CSV table of C-alpha atoms in Angstrom, one decimal:
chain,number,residue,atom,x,y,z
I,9,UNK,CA,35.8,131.6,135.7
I,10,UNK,CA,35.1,129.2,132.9
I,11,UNK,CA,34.3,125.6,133.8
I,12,UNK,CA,37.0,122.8,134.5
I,13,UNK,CA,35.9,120.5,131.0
I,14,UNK,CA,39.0,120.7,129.0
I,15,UNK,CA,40.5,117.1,128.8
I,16,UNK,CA,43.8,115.5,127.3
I,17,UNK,CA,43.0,112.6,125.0
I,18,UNK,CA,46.0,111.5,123.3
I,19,UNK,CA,47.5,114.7,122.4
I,20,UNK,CA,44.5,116.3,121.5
I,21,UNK,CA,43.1,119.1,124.1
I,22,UNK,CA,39.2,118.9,124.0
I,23,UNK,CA,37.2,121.4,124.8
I,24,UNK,CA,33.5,121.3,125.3
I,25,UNK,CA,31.3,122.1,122.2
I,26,UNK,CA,32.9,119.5,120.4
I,27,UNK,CA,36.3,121.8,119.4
I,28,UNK,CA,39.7,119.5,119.5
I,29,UNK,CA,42.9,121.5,119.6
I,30,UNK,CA,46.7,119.7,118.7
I,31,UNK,CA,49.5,121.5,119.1
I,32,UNK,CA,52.0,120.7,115.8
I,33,UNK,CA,55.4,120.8,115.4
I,34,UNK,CA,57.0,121.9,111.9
I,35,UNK,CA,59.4,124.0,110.0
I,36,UNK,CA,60.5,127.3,110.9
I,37,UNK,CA,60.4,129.2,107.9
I,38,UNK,CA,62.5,132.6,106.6
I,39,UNK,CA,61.4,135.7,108.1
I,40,UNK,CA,60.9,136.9,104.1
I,41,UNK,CA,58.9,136.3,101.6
I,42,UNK,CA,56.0,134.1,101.1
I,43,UNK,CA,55.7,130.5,101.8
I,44,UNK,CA,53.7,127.8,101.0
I,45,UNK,CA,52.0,125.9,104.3
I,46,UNK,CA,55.0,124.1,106.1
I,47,UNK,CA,53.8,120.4,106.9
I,48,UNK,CA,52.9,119.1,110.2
I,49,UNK,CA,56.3,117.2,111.7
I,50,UNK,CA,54.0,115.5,114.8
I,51,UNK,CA,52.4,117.0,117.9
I,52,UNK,CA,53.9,118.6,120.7
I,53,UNK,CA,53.0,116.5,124.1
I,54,UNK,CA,50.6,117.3,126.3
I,55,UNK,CA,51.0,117.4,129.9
I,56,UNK,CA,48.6,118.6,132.9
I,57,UNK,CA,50.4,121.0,135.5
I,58,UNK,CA,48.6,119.7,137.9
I,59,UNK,CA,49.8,116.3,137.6
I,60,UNK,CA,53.6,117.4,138.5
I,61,UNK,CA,52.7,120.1,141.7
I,62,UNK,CA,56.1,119.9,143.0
I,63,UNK,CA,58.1,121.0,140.1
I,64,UNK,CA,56.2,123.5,138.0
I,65,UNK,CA,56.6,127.0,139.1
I,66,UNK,CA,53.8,128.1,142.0
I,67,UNK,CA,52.2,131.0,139.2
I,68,UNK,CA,51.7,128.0,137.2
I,69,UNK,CA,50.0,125.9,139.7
I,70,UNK,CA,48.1,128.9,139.9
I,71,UNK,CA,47.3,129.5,136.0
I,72,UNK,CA,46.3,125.5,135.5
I,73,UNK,CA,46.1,124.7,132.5
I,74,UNK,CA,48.6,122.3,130.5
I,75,UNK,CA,52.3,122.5,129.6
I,76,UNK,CA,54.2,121.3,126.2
I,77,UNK,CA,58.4,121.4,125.5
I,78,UNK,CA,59.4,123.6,122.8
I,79,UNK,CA,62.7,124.4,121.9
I,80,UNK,CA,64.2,128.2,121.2
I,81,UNK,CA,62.7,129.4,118.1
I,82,UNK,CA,60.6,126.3,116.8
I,83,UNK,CA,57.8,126.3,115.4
I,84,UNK,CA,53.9,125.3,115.5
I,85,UNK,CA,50.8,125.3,114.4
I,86,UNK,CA,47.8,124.5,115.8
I,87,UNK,CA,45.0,122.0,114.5
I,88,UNK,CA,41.4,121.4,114.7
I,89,UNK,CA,41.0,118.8,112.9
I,90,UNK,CA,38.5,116.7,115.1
I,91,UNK,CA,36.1,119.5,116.3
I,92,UNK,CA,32.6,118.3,115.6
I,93,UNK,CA,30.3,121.2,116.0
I,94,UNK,CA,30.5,124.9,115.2
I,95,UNK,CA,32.1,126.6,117.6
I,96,UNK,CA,34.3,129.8,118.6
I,97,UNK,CA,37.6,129.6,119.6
I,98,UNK,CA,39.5,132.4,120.7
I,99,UNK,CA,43.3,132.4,120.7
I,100,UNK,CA,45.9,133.8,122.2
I,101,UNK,CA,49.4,134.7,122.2
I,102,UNK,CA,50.8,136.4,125.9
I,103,UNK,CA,46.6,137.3,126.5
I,104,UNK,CA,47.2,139.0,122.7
I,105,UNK,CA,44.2,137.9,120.6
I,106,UNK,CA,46.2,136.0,117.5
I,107,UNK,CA,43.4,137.0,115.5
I,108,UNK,CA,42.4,140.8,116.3
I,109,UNK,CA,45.5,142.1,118.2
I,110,UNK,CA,42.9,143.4,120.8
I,111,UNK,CA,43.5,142.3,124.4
I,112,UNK,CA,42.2,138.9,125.8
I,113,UNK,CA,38.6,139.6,126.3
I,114,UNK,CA,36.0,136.7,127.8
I,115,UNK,CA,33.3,138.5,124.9
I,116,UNK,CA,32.9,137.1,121.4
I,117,UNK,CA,33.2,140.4,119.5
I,118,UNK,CA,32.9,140.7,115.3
I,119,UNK,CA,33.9,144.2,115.2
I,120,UNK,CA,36.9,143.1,115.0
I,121,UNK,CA,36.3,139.3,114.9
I,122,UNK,CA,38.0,138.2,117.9
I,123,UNK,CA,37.9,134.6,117.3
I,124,UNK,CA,38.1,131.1,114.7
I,125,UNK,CA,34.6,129.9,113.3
I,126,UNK,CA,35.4,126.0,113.7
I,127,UNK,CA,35.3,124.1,112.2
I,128,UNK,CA,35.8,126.5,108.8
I,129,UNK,CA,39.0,127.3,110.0
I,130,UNK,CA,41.0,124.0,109.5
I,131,UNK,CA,44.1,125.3,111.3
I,132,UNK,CA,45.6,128.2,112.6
I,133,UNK,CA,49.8,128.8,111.8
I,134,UNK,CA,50.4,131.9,113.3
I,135,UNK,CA,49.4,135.7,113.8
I,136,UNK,CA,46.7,137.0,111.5
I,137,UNK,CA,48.5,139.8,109.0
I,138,UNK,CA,45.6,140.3,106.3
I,139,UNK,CA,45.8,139.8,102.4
I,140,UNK,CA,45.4,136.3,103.0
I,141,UNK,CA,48.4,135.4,104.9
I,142,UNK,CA,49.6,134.8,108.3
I,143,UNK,CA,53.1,135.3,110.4
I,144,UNK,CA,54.2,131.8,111.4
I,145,UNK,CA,54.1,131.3,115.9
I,146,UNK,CA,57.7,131.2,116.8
I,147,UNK,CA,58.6,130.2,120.3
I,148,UNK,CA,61.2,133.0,122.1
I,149,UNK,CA,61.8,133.5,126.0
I,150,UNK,CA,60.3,136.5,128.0
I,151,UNK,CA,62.5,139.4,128.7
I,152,UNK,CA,63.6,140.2,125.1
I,153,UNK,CA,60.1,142.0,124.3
I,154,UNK,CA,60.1,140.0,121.1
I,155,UNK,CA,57.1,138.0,121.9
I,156,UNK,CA,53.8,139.4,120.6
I,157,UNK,CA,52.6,140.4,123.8
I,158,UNK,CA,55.6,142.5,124.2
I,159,UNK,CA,55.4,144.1,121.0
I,160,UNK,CA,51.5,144.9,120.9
I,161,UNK,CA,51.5,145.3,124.6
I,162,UNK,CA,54.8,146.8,126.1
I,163,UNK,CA,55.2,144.1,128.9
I,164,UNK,CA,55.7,140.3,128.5
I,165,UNK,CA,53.6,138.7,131.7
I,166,UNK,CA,51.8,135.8,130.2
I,167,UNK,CA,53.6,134.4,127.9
I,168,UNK,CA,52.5,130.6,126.5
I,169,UNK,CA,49.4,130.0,124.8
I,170,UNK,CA,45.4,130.9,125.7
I,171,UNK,CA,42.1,129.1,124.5
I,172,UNK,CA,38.4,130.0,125.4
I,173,UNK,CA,35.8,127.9,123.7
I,174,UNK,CA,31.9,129.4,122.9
I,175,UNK,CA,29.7,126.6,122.3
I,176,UNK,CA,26.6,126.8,120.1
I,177,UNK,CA,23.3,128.3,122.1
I,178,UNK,CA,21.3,125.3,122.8
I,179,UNK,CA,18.6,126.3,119.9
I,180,UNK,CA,21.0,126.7,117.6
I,181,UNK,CA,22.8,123.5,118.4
I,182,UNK,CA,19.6,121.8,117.9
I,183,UNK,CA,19.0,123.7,114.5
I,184,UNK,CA,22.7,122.5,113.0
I,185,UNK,CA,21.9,118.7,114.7
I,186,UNK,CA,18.5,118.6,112.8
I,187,UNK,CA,20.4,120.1,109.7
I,188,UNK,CA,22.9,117.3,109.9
I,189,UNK,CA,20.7,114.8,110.8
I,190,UNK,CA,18.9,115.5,107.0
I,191,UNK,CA,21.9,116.0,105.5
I,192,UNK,CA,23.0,112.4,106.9
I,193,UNK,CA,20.1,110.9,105.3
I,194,UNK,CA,20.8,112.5,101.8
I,195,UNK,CA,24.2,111.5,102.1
I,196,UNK,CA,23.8,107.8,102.8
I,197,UNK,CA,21.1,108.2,99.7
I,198,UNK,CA,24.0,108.5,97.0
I,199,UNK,CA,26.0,106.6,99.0
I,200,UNK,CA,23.5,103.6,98.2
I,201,UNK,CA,24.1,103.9,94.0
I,202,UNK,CA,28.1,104.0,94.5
I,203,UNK,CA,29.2,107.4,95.8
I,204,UNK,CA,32.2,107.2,98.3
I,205,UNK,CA,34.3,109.7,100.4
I,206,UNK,CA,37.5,109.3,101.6
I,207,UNK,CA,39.0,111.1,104.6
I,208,UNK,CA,38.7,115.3,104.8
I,209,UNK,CA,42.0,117.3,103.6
I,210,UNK,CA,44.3,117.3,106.2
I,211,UNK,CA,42.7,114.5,109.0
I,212,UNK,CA,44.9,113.3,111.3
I,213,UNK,CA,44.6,109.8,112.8
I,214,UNK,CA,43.6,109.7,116.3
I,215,UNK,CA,46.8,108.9,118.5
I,216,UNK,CA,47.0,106.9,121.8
I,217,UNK,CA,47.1,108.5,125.1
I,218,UNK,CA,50.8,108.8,126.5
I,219,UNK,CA,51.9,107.8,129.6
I,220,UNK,CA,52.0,110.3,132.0
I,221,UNK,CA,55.2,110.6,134.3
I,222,UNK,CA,55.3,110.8,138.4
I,223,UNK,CA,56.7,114.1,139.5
I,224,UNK,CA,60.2,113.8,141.3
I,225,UNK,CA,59.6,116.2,144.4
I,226,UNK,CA,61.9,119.0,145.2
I,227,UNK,CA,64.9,117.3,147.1
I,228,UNK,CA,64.9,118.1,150.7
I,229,UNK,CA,61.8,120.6,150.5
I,230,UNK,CA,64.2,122.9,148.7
I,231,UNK,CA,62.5,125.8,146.9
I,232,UNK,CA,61.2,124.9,143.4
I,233,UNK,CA,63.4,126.6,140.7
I,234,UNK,CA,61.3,129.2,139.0
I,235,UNK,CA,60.7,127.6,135.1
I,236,UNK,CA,62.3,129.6,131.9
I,237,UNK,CA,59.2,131.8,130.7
I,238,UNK,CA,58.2,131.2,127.3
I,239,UNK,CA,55.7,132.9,124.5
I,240,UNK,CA,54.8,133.0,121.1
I,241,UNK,CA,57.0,136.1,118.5
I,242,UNK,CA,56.3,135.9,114.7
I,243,UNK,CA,58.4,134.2,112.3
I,244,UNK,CA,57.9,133.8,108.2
I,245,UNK,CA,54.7,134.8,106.4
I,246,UNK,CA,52.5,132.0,104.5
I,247,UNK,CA,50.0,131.7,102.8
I,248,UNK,CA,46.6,131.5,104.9
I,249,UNK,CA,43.4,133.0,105.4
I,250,UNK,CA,42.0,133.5,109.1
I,251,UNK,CA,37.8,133.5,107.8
I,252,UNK,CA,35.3,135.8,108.7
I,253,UNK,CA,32.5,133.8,110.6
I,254,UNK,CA,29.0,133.8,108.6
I,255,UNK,CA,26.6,133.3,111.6
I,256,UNK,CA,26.1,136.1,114.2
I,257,UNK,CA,27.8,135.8,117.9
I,258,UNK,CA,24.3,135.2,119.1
I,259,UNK,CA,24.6,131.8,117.9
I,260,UNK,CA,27.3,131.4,120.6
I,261,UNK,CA,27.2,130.8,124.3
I,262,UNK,CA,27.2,134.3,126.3
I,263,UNK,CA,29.6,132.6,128.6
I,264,UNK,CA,33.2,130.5,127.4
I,265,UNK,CA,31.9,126.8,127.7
I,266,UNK,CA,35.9,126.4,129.4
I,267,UNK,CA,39.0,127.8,128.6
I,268,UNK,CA,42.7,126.3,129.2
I,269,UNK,CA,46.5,127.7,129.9
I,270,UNK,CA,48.6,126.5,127.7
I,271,UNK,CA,52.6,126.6,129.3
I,272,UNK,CA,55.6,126.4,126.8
I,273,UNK,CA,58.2,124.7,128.6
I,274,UNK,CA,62.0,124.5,127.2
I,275,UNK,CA,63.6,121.2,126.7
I,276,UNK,CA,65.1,120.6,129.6
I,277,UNK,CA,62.8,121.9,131.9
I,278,UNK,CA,60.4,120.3,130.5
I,279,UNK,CA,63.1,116.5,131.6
I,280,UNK,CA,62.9,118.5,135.0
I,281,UNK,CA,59.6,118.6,135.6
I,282,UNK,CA,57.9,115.8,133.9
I,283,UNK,CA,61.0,113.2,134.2
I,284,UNK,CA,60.7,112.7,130.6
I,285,UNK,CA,62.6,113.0,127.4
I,286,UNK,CA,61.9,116.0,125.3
I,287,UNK,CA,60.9,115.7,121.8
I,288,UNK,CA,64.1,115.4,119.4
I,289,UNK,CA,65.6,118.7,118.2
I,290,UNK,CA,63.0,119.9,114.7
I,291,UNK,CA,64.4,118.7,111.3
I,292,UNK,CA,66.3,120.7,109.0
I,293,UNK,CA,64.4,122.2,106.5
I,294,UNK,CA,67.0,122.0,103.1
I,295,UNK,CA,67.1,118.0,104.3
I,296,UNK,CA,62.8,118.0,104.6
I,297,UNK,CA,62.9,119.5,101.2
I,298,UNK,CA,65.3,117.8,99.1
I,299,UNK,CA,64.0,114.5,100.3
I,300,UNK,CA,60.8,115.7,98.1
I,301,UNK,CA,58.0,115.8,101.4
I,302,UNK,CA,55.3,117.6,100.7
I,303,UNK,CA,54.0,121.2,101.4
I,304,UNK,CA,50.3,122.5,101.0
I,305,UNK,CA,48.7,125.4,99.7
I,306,UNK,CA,44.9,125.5,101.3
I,307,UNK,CA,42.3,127.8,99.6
I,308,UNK,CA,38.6,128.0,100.3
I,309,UNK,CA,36.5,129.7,97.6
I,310,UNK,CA,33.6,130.0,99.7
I,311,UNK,CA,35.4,132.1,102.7
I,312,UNK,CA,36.0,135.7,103.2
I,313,UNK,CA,39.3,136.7,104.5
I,314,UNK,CA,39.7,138.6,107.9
I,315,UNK,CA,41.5,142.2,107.7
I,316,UNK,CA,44.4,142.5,110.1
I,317,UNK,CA,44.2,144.4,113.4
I,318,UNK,CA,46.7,147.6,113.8
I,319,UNK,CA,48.4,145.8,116.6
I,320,UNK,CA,49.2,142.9,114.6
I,321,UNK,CA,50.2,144.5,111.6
I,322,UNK,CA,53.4,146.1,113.0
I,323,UNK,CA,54.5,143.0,114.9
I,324,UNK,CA,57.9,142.2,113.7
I,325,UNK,CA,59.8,138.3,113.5
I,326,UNK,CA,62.4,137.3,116.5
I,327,UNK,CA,65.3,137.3,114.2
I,328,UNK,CA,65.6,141.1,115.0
I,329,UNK,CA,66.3,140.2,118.2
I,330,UNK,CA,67.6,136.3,118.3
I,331,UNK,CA,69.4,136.6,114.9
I,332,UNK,CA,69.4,134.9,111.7
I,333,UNK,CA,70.0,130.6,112.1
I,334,UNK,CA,68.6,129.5,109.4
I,335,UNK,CA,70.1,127.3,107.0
I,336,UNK,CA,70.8,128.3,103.3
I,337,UNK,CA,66.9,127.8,102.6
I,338,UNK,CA,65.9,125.7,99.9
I,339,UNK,CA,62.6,126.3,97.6
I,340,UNK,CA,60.2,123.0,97.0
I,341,UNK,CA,59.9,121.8,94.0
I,342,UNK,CA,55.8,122.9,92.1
I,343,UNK,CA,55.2,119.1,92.7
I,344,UNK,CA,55.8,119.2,96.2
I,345,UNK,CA,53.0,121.8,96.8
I,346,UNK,CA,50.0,119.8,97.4
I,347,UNK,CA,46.9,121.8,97.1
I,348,UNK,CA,44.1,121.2,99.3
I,349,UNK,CA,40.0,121.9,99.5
I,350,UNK,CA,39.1,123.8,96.1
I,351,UNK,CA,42.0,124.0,94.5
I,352,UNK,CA,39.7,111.1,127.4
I,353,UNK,CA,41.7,111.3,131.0
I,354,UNK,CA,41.2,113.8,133.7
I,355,UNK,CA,39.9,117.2,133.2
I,356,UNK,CA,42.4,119.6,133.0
I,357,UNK,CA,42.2,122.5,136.0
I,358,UNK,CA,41.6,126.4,134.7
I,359,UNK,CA,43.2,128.7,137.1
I,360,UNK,CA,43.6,133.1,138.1
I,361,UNK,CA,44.8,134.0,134.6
């Protein structure tokens, strides 16, 4: 088992190696076509299971990890905005890597790449499905078998979210540090005669910690209700490339530097467990549009697209099983498109998973 470093700060999960991870809420898009990249509508909470051990569910107390509310069929995206060292992250959906559709493996692998290069990879929206695009991370219950695990895998167990960090080896750490360290220097060089950077595409400010909750125990020592089970289907495709990582996995850690459960929670267990409000209900998408908000269309000139895996490519969106709620959807306008690039609290407790 992976060590215990994985810490909340804010809403950020940190995991060692320098990789930060924020869960972000945002549009659902249609389930066809091909979208630009839906905005980020703030992050999801973060909560520690361990912080609320008599109202979670006992398999969770087991699992560790942290929890988030989502409602039926939102959502997310996850960002890594933050990370400060290369790093591999592996993600994924039900113990389904997002990236390869291979199982959950505690290997690096690159044949298939089983994992993000961060920080390259500025943000992961969904399931990789080749040709540059994604299918957007959709939340649904277990039971349907319209979560990816079910799909690729025939049985929905897991559900919720998985992440296992590889650091940098020690040498090669201290071959990037030196590289930086010289690259700092020529920086603040043509700083000196008037050169200036702003913030990178796509930074987030940091946000401050939230309060965390006290756990109301079960009245009476009755038995804890068992928690709706959540995971990740496929919604809408965009536009984005998953990139094929340039250095060899011998630059990584053998071993995960940590790895973390993540728990998707509905709304009102989520008020259940934690004692707290839920996040407001997302915003409709033909009112986010016509108020002119932007969109974003990321390319990278310098990256080379990953292929999708066989698993993934025959994963199909929710509304086959949920149905079709969208709104009458609503195109943004070519100046809403924004294009991007070229064109610390406790430790958080890893459990049997």
């Amino acid at each position: 088992m992976a060590g215990t470093t994985v810490r909340i700060d804010g809403d950020t999960l940190r995991l060692p190696g320098g990789v930060a991870v924020r869960f972000m809420r945002t549009l659902r898009l249609p389930e066809s076509g091909e979208h630009e990249l839906p905005p980020g509508l703030g992050t999801f909470p973060l909560r520690r299971v361990a912080d609320h051990p008599d109202t979670v569910p006992a398999e969770w107390l087991a699992r560790g990890g942290v929890m988030l509310p989502v409602y039926l069929r939102e959502a997310m995206w996850l960002g890594f905005a933050g990370s400060t060292r290369p790093a591999a992250l592996q993600v994924g959906a039900g113990k389904v890597c997002a990236v390869s559709g291979k199982p959950w493996s505690d290997r690096l692998s690159q044949d298939p790449q089983n994992y993000l290069a961060l920080p390259r990879q500025p943000w992961l929206d969904g399931i990789n499905s080749g040709k540059g695009t994604v299918r957007q991370f959709v939340a649904v219950p277990l039971g349907l078998g319209a979560t990816v695990e079910g799909q690729v895998t025939g049985e929905e167990v897991w559900g919720g979210v998985q992440l296992q960090s590889f650091p940098l080896t020690e040498e090669k750490r201290a071959e990037w540090e030196e590289a930086q360290r010289v690259l700092s220097m020529e920086t603040r060089s043509v700083r000196s005669v008037g050169g200036g950077y702003g913030a990178a595409p796509g930074a987030m400010p940091p946000q401050a910690p939230m309060p965390m909750a006290a756990a109301a125990p079960a009245p009476g020592g009755a038995p804890r209700p068992r928690a709706a089970a959540m995971g990740l289907g496929v919604g809408g495709s965009m536009r984005q490339e998953v990139y094929r990582d340039t250095r060899p996995v011998a630059d990584y850690t053998r071993e995960p530097g940590a790895r973390v459960f993540v728990h998707l929670v509905t709304p009102p267990e989520w008020r259940r467990i934690t004692g707290e409000e839920p996040p407001p209900s997302p915003v409709d998408r033909a009112a986010y549009t016509k108020a002119g908000l932007p969109w974003f269309d990321y390319y990278d000139e310098g990256a080379q697209d990953l292929p999708p895996g066989d698993a993934l490519s025959g994963v199909e969106p929710v509304g086959g099983w949920l149905g079709d709620d969208l709104d009458p959807w609503q195109q943004p306008a070519p100046g809403q498109v924004h294009p991007l690039k070229d064109a610390p609290g406790a430790p958080v407790q890893d459990g049997d998973w």
